[in-house]
Short mmCIF file of C-alpha atoms and ligand atoms in Angstrom, two decimals:
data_model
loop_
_atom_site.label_atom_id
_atom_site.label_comp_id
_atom_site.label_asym_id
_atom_site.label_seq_id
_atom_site.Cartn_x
_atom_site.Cartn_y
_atom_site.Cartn_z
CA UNK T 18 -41.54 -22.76 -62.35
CA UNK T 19 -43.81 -21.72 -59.61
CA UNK T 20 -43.77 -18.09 -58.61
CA UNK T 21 -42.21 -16.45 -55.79
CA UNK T 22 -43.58 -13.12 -55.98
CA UNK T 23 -43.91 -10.93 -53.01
CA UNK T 24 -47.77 -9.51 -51.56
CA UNK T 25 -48.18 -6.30 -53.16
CA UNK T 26 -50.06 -3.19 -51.40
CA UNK T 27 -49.96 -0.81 -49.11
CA UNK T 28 -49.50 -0.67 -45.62
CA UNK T 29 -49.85 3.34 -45.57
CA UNK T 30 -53.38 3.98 -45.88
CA UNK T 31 -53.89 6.78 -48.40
CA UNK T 32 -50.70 6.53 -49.54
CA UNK T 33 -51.32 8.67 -53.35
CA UNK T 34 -48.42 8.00 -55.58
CA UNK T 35 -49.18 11.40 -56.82
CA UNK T 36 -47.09 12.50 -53.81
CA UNK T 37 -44.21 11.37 -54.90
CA UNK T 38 -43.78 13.78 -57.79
CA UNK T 39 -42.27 16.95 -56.44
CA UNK T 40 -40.37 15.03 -53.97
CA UNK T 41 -36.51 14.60 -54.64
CA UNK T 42 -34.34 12.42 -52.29
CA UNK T 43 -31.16 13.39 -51.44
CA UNK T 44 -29.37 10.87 -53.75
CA UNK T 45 -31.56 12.97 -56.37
CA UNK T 46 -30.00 16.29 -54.94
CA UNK T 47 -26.18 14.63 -55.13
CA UNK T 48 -26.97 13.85 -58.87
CA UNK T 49 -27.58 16.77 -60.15
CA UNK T 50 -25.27 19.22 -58.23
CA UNK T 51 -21.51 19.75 -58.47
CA UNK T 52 -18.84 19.47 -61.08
CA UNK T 53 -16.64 16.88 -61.82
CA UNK T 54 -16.66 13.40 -63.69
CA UNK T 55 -15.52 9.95 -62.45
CA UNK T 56 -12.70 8.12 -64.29
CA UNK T 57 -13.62 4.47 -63.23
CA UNK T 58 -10.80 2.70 -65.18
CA UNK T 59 -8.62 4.91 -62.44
CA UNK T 60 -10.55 4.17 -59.93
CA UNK T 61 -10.74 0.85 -60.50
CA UNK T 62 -7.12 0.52 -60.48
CA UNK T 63 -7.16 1.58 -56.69
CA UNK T 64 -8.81 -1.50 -55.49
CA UNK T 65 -6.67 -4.55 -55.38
CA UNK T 66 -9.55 -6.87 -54.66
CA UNK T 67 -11.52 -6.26 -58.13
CA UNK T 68 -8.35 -8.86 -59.42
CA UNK T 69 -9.80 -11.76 -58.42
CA UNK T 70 -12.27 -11.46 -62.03
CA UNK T 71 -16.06 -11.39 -59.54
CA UNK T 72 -18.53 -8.59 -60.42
CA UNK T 73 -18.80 -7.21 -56.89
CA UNK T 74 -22.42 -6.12 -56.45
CA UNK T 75 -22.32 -6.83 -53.21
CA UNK T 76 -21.44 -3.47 -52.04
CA UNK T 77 -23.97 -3.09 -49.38
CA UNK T 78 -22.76 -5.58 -47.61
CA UNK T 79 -19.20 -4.25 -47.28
CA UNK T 80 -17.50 -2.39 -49.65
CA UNK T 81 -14.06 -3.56 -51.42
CA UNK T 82 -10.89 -1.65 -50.00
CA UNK T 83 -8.33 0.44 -51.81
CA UNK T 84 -5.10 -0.11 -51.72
CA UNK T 85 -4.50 3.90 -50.01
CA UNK T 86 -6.25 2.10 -46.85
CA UNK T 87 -4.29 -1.10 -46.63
CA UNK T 88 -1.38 0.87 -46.49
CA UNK T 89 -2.67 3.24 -43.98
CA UNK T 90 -3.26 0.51 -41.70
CA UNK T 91 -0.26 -1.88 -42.29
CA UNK T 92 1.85 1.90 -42.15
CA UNK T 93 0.37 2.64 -38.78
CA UNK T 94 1.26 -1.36 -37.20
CA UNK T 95 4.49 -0.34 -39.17
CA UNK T 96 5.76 2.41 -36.12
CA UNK T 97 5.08 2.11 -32.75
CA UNK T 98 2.21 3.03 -31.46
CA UNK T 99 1.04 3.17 -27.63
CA UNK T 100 -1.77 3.88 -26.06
CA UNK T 101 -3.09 7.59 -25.60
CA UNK T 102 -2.11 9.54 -22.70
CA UNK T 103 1.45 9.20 -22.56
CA UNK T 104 4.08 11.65 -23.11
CA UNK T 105 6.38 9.90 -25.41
CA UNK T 106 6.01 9.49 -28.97
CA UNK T 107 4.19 6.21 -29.67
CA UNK T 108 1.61 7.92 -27.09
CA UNK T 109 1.29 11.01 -29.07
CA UNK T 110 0.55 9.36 -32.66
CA UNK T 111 -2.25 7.16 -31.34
CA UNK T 112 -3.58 10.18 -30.22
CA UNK T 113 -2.99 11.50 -33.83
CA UNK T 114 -4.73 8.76 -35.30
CA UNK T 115 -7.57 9.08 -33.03
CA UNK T 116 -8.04 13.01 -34.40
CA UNK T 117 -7.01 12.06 -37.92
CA UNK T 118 -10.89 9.58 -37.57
CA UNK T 119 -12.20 11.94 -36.26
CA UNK T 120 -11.41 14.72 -38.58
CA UNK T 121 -12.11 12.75 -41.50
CA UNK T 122 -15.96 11.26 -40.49
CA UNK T 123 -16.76 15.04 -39.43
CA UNK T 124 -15.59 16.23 -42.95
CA UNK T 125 -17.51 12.74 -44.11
CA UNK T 126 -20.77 14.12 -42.70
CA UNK T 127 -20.40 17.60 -42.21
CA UNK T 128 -19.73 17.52 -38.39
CA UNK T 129 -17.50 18.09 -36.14
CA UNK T 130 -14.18 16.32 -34.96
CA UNK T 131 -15.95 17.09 -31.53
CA UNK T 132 -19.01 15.23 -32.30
CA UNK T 133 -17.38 12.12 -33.64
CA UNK T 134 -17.75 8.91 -31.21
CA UNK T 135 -15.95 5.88 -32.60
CA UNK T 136 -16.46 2.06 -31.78
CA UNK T 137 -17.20 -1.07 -33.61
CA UNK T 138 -19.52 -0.46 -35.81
CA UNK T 139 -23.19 1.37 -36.01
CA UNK T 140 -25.13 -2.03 -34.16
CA UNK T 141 -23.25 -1.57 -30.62
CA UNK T 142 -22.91 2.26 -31.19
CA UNK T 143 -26.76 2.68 -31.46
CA UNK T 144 -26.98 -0.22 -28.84
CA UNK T 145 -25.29 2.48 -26.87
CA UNK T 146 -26.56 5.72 -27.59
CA UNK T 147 -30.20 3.98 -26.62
CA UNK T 148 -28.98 3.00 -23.37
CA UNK T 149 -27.33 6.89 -22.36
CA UNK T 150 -30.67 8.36 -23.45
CA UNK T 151 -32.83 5.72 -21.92
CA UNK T 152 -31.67 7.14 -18.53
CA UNK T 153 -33.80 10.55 -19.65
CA UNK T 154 -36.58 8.53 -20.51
CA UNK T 155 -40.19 7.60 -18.45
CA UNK T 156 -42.48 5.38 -18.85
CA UNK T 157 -45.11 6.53 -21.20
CA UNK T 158 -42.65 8.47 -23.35
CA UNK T 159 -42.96 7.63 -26.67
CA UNK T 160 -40.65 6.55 -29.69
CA UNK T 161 -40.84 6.03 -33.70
CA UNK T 162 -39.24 3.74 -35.05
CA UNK T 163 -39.86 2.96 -39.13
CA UNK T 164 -40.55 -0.59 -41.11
CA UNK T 165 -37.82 0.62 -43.65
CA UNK T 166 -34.89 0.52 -41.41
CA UNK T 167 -31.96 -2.13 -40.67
CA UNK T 168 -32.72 -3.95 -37.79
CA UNK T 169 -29.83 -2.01 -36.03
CA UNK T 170 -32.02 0.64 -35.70
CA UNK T 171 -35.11 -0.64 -34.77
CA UNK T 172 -34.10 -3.35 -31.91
CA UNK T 173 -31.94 -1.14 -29.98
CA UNK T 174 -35.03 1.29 -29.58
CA UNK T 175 -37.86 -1.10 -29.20
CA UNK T 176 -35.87 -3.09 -26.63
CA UNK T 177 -35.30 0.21 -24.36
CA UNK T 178 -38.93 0.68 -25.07
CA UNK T 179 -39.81 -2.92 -23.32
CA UNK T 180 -37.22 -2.16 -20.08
CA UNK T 181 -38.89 1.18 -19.88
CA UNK T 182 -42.77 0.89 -20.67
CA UNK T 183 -42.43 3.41 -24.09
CA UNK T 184 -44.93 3.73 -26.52
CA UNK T 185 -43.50 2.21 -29.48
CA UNK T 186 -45.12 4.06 -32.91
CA UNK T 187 -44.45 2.64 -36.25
CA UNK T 188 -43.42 4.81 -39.16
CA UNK T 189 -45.30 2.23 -42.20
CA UNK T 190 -43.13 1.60 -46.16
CA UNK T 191 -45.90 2.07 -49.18
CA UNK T 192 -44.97 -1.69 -50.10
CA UNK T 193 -45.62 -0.76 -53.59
CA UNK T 194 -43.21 1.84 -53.74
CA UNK T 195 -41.02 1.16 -51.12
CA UNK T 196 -41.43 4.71 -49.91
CA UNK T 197 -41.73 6.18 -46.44
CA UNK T 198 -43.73 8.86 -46.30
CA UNK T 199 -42.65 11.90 -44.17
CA UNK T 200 -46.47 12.74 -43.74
CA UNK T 201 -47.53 10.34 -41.69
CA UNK T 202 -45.11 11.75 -38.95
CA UNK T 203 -47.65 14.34 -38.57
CA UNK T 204 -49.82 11.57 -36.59
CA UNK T 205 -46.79 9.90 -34.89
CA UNK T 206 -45.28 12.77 -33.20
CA UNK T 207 -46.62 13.35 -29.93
CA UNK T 208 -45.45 15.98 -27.07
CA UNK T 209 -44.07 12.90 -25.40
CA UNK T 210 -42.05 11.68 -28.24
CA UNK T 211 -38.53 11.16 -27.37
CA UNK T 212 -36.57 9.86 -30.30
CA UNK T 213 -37.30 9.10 -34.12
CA UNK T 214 -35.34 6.83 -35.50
CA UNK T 215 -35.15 6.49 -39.34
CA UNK T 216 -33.05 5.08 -42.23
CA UNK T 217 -31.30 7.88 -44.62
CA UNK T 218 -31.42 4.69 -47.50
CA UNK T 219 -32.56 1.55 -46.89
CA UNK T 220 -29.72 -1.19 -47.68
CA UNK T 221 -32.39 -3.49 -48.65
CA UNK T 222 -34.25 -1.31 -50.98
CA UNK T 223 -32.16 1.62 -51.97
CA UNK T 224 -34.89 3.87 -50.70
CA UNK T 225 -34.30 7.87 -49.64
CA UNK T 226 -37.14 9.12 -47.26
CA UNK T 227 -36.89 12.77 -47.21
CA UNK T 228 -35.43 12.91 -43.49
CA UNK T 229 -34.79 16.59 -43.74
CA UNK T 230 -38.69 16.92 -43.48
CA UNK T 231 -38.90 14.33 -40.89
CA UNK T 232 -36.40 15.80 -39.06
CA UNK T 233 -38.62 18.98 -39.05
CA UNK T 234 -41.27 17.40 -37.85
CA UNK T 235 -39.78 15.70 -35.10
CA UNK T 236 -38.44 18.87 -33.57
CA UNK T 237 -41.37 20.65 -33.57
CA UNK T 238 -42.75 18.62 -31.14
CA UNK T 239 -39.06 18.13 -28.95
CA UNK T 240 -37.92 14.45 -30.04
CA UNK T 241 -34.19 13.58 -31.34
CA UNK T 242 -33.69 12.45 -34.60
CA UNK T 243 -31.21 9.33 -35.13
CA UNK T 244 -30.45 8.79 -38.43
CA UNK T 245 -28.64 5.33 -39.51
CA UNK T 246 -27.01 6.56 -42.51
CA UNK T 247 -24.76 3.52 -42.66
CA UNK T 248 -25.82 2.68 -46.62
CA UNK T 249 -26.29 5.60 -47.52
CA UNK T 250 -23.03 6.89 -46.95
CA UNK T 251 -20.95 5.68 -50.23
CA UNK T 252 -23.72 7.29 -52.31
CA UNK T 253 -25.37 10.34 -51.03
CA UNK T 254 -23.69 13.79 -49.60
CA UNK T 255 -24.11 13.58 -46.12
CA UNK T 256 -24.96 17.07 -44.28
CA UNK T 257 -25.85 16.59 -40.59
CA UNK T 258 -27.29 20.42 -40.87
CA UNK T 259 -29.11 19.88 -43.81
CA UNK T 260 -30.48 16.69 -42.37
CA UNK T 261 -30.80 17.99 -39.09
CA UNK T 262 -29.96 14.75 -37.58
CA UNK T 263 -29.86 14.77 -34.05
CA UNK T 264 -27.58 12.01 -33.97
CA UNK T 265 -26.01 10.41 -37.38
CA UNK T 266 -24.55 6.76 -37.59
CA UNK T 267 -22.13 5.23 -39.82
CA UNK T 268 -19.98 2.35 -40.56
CA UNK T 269 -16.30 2.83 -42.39
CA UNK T 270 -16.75 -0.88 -44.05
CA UNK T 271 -19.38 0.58 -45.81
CA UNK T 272 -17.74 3.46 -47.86
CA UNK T 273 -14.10 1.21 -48.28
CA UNK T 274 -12.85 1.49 -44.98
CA UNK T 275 -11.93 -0.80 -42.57
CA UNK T 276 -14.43 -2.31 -39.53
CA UNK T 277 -15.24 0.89 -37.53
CA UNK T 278 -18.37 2.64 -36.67
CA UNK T 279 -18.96 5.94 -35.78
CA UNK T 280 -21.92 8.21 -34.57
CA UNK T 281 -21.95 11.89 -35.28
CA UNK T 282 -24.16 14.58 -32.88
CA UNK T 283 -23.79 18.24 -31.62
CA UNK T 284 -20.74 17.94 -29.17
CA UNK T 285 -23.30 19.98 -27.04
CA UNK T 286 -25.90 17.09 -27.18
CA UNK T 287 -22.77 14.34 -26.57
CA UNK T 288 -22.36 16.53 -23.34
CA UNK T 289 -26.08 16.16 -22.00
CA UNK T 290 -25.81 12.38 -21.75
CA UNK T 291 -23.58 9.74 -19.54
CA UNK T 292 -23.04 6.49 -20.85
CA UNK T 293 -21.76 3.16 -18.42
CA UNK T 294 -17.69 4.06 -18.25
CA UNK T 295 -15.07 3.42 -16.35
CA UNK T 296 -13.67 5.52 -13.11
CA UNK T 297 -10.54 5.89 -14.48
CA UNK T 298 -11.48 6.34 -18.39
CA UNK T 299 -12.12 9.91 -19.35
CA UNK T 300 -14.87 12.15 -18.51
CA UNK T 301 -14.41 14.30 -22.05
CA UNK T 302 -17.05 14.09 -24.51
CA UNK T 303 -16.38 12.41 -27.36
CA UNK T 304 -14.68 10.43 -25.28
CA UNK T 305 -16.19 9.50 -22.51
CA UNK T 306 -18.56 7.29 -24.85
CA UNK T 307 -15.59 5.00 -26.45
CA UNK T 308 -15.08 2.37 -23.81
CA UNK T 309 -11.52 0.67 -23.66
CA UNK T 310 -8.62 0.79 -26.05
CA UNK T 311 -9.23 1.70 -29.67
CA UNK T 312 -8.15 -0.21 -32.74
CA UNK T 313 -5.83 2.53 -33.51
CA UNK T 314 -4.19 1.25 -36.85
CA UNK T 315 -7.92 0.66 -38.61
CA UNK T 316 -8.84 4.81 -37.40
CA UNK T 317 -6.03 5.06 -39.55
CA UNK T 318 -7.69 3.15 -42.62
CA UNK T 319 -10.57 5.54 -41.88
CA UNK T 320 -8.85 8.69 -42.85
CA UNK T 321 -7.63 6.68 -45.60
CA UNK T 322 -10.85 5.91 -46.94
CA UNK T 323 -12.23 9.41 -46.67
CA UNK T 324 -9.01 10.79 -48.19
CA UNK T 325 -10.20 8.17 -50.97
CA UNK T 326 -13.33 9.11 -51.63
CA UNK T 327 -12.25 13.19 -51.20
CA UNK T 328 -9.99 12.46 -54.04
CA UNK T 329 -12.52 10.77 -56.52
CA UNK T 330 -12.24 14.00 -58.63
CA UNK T 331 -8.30 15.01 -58.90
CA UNK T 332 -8.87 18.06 -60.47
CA UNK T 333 -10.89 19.50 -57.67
CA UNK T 334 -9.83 21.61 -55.05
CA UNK T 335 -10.35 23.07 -51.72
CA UNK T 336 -11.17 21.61 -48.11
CA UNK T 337 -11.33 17.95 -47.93
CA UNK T 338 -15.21 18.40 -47.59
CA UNK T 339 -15.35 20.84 -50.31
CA UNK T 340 -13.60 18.17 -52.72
CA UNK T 341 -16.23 15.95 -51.07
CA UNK T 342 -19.02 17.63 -52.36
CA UNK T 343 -17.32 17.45 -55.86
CA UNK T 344 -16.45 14.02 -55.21
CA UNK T 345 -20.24 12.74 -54.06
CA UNK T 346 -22.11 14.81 -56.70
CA UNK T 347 -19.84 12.61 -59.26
CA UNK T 348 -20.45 9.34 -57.47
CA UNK T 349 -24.34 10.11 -57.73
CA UNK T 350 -24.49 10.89 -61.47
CA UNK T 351 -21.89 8.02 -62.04
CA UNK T 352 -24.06 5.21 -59.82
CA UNK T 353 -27.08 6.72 -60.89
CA UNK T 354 -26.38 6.07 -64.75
CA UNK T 355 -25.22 2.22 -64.26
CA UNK T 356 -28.53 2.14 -62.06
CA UNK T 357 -30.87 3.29 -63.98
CA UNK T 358 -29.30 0.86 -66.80
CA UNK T 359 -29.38 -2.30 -64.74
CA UNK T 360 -33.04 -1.05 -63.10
CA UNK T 361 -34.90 -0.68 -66.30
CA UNK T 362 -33.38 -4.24 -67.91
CA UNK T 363 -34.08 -6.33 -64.64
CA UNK T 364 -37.85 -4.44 -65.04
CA UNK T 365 -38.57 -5.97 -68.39
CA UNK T 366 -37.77 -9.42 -67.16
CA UNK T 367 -40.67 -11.65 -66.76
CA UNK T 368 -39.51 -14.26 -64.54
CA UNK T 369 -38.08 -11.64 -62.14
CA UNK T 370 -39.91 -9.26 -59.79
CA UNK T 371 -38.19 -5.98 -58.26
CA UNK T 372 -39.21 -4.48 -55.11
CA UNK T 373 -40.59 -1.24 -54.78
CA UNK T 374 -40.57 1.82 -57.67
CA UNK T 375 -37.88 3.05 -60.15
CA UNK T 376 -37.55 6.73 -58.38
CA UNK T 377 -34.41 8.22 -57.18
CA UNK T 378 -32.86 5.84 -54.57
CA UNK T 379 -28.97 4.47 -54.14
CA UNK T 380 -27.92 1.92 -56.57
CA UNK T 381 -29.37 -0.94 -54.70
CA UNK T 382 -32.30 -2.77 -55.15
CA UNK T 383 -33.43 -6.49 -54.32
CA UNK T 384 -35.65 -8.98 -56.58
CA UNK T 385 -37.17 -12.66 -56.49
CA UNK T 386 -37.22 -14.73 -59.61
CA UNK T 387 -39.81 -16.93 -59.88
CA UNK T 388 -39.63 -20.47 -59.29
CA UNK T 389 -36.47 -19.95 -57.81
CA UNK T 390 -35.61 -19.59 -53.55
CA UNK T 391 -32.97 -16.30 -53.46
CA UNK T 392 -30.08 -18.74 -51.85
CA UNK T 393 -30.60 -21.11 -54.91
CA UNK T 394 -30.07 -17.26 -57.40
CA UNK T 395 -27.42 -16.40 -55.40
CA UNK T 396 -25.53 -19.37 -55.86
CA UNK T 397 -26.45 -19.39 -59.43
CA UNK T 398 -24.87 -15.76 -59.93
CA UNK T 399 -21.59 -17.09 -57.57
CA UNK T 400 -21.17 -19.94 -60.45
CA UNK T 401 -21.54 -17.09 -63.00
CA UNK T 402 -18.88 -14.81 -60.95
CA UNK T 403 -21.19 -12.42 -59.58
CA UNK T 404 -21.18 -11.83 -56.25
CA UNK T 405 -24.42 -10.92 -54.53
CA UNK T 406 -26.56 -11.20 -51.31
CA UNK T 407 -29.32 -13.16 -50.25
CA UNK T 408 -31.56 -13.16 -47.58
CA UNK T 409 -33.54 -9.86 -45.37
CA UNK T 410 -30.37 -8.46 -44.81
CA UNK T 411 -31.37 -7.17 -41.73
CA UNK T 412 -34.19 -5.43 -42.87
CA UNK T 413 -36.84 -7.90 -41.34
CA UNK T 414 -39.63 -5.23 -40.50
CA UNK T 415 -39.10 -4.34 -44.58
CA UNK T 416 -39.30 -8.02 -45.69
CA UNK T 417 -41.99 -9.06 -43.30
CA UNK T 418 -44.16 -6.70 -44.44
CA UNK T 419 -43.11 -6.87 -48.22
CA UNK T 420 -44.41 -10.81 -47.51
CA UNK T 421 -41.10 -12.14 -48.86
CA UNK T 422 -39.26 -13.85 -45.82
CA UNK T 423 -41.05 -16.85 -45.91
CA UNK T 424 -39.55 -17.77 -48.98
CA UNK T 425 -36.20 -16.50 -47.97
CA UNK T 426 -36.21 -12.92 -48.58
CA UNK T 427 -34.72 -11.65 -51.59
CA UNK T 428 -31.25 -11.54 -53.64
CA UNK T 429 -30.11 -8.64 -53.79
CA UNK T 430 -27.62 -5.81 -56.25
CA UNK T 431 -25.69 -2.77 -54.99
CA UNK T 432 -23.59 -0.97 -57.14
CA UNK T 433 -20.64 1.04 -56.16
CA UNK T 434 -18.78 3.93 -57.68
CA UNK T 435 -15.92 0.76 -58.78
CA UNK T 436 -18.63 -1.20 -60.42
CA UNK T 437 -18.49 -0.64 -64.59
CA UNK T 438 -21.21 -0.56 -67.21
CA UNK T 439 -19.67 -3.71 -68.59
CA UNK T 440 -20.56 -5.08 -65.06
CA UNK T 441 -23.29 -4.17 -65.42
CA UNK T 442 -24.09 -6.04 -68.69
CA UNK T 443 -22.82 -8.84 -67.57
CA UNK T 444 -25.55 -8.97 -64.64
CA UNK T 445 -27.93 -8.39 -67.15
CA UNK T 446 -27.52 -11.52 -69.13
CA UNK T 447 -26.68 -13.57 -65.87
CA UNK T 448 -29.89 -13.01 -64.65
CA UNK T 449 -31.68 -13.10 -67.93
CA UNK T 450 -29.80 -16.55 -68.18
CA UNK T 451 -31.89 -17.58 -64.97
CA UNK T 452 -34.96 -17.76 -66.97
C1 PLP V 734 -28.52 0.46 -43.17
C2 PLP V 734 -27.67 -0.28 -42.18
N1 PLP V 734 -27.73 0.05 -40.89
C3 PLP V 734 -27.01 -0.57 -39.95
C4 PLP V 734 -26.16 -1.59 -40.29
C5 PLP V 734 -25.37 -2.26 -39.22
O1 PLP V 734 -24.08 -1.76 -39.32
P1 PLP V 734 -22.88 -2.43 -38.55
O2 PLP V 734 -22.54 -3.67 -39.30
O3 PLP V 734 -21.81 -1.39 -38.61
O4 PLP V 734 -23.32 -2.71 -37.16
C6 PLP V 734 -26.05 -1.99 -41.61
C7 PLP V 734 -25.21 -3.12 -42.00
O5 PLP V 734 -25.51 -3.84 -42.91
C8 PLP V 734 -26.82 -1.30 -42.59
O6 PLP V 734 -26.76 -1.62 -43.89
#
């Protein structure tokens, strides 16, 4: 079998992997914090789609459901509900439902209900944010953008950047390690810097750049920070403060919810910009930025899916953020176990090759086997009953520079906190059977 092995090197100059040693991600932070242990055979039992017999390591892609947020959004189409404004009672509990998503990403990311602007999902939300802070922007301002991020937050920015006549910077991925290093900011950041936007995990890759120190960074010299934090959201405690994201974007499918997006910032900040709206539609911040009439049964599911992942740990107590941090902590040391398992056995495998470095990331990672196009793995793994992706998954800067889309990216695994060490095994041999 011919090999299919990606272009190895870096595209940092001077990146030292010595830096990497007293660095610890987030995820790394999650792991080893907080009480509380996972009972997967429970939580299993929560999610009516692990019946159909498929390892589901497909996770990044969209998350299975449990069954607490089917019924939260059949309950919801169960009653009437109107639209908001009203003054009856179908009026009042879309309204409800509408604070009940809110609520519930806030306690998610440690924002506030306030802050929380809902819609589709993080592509048009970002699409939008760009275009309300576009109209604050001159040519010659400048933006970063980085090489490890989903295209959905890298288009958004460098097509504003095209209308407007920005400098565009590039924030560059050690291809070796898959790391972004926060140093390199240093020579990004300008005075006229306007916005960095950067991944808090890349879905392709798993990787955690430190963004609390990019953050810093950024603000010294003025610019916003956006953070897509859309896959990193099932694995990692999320703490816009701690972060000090300027603006933080996620997506409900991704953490067992249903299709919604959302996009957390200082209500403050929300108030300093005007997005395209309606006369009649309301001036109110969060408002103001959620265009037409809400899918109010799936903010519903959204509650639901916090209140899922709040409850991961029945014996804790406390807000539903506080029994979040419990909750997360577990999810880290639980993903991080299976991870580490299927990491280090995928490693030893000759005929396979796994992008970037073994250090703290989410449970994700993506690999070519030799000989073999990803497409023709994937399918191999769907005849074996494992589900799994293939392709750049949206992270074409990543793969372009890795050098693997011209041989059709990469197949990628991402573990959840309802995948099992059994799973896990089973992956193993699957792909070992590939040989
Ligand atoms: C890291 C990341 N960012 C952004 C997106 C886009 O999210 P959405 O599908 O909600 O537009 C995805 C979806 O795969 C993602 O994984």
């Amino acid at each position: 079998m011919p090999p299919s092995c990606p272009a190895s090197g870096s595209r940092v100059p001077g990146a030292a992997r010595g830096d990497r040693r007293h660095r610890r991600t987030n995820y790394a932070r999650g792991m080893s914090s907080g009480a509380g242990r996972l009972d997967v055979a429970r939580v299993r039992g929560l999610f009516p789609g692990l019946s159909d017999g498929f390892v589901h390591a497909d996770g990044p892609g969209g998350t299975l459901v449990p069954e607490s947020v089917v019924r939260a959004v059949s309950q919801a189409m169960r009653v009437p509900i109107a639209n908001r404004g009203g003054v009856f009672p179908s009026s009042a509990r879309a309204e409800q439902l509408v604070s009940g998503a809110r609520s519930a990403v806030a306690d998610l990311v440690g924002g506030v209900p306030a802050g929380v602007v809902l819609g589709p999902n993080v592509t048009s939300l970002t699409y939008a944010v760009a275009r309300a802070l576009a109209k604050h922007w001159r040519a010659g301002d400048e933006i970063v953008v980085s090489r490890l991020d989903h295209d959905a937050n890298v288009r958004p920015w460098l097509q504003v950047a095209d209308r407007l006549g920005l400098v565009v910077r590039w924030a560059e991925v050690d291809i070796e390690t898959g790391e972004l290093p926060d140093w390199q900011y240093d020579e990004l950041l300008t005075n006229r810097t306007r916005l960095v936007a950067v991944t808090a995990a890349s879905n392709a890759i798993g990787t955690c750049p430190d963004v609390a120190a990019i953050t810093r960074r950024a603000h010294q010299v003025g610019a916003l920070v956006f953070v897509d934090a859309a896959h990193a959201a099932p694995h990692l405690l999320l703490d816009l403060e701690q972060l000090g994201a300027d603006f933080l974007a996620v997506s409900a499918y991704k953490w067992c919810g249903p299709h919604v997006g959302a996009v957390v910032a200082d209500p403050g900040l929300w108030e300093e910009l005007w997005p395209d709206k309606l006369l009649p539609a309301s001036d109110r911040v969060p408002d103001r930025f959620e265009p037409g009439t809400p899918p109010f049964e799936l903010y519903a599911g959204v509650a639901a899916a916090v209140d899922h992942f709040a409850a991961l740990c029945p014996e804790s107590t406390g807000t539903r953020r506080q029994r979040l941090v419990t909750a997360m902590a577990a999810v880290g040391r639980y993903e991080g176990e299976l991870f580490d398992r299927l990491d280090t056995a995928l490693r030893r495998m000759p005929h396979l090759h796994v992008l970037g470095e073994p250090w703290p990331r989410t449970p994700t990672l993506s690999f070519t086997v030799s000989g073999m196009r990803p497409r023709q793995v994937a399918g191999e793994l769907a005849r074996r009953g494992i589900c799994a992706w293939d392709g750049d998954f949206f992270a074409r800067e990543l793969f372009d520079a890795i050098g693997v889309n011209e041989a059709g990216g990469a197949v990628r695994l991402g573990l959840m906190h309802y995948n099992t060490a059994e799973e896990v095994e089973r992956l193993v041999e699957c792909i070992d059977d590939l040989r």
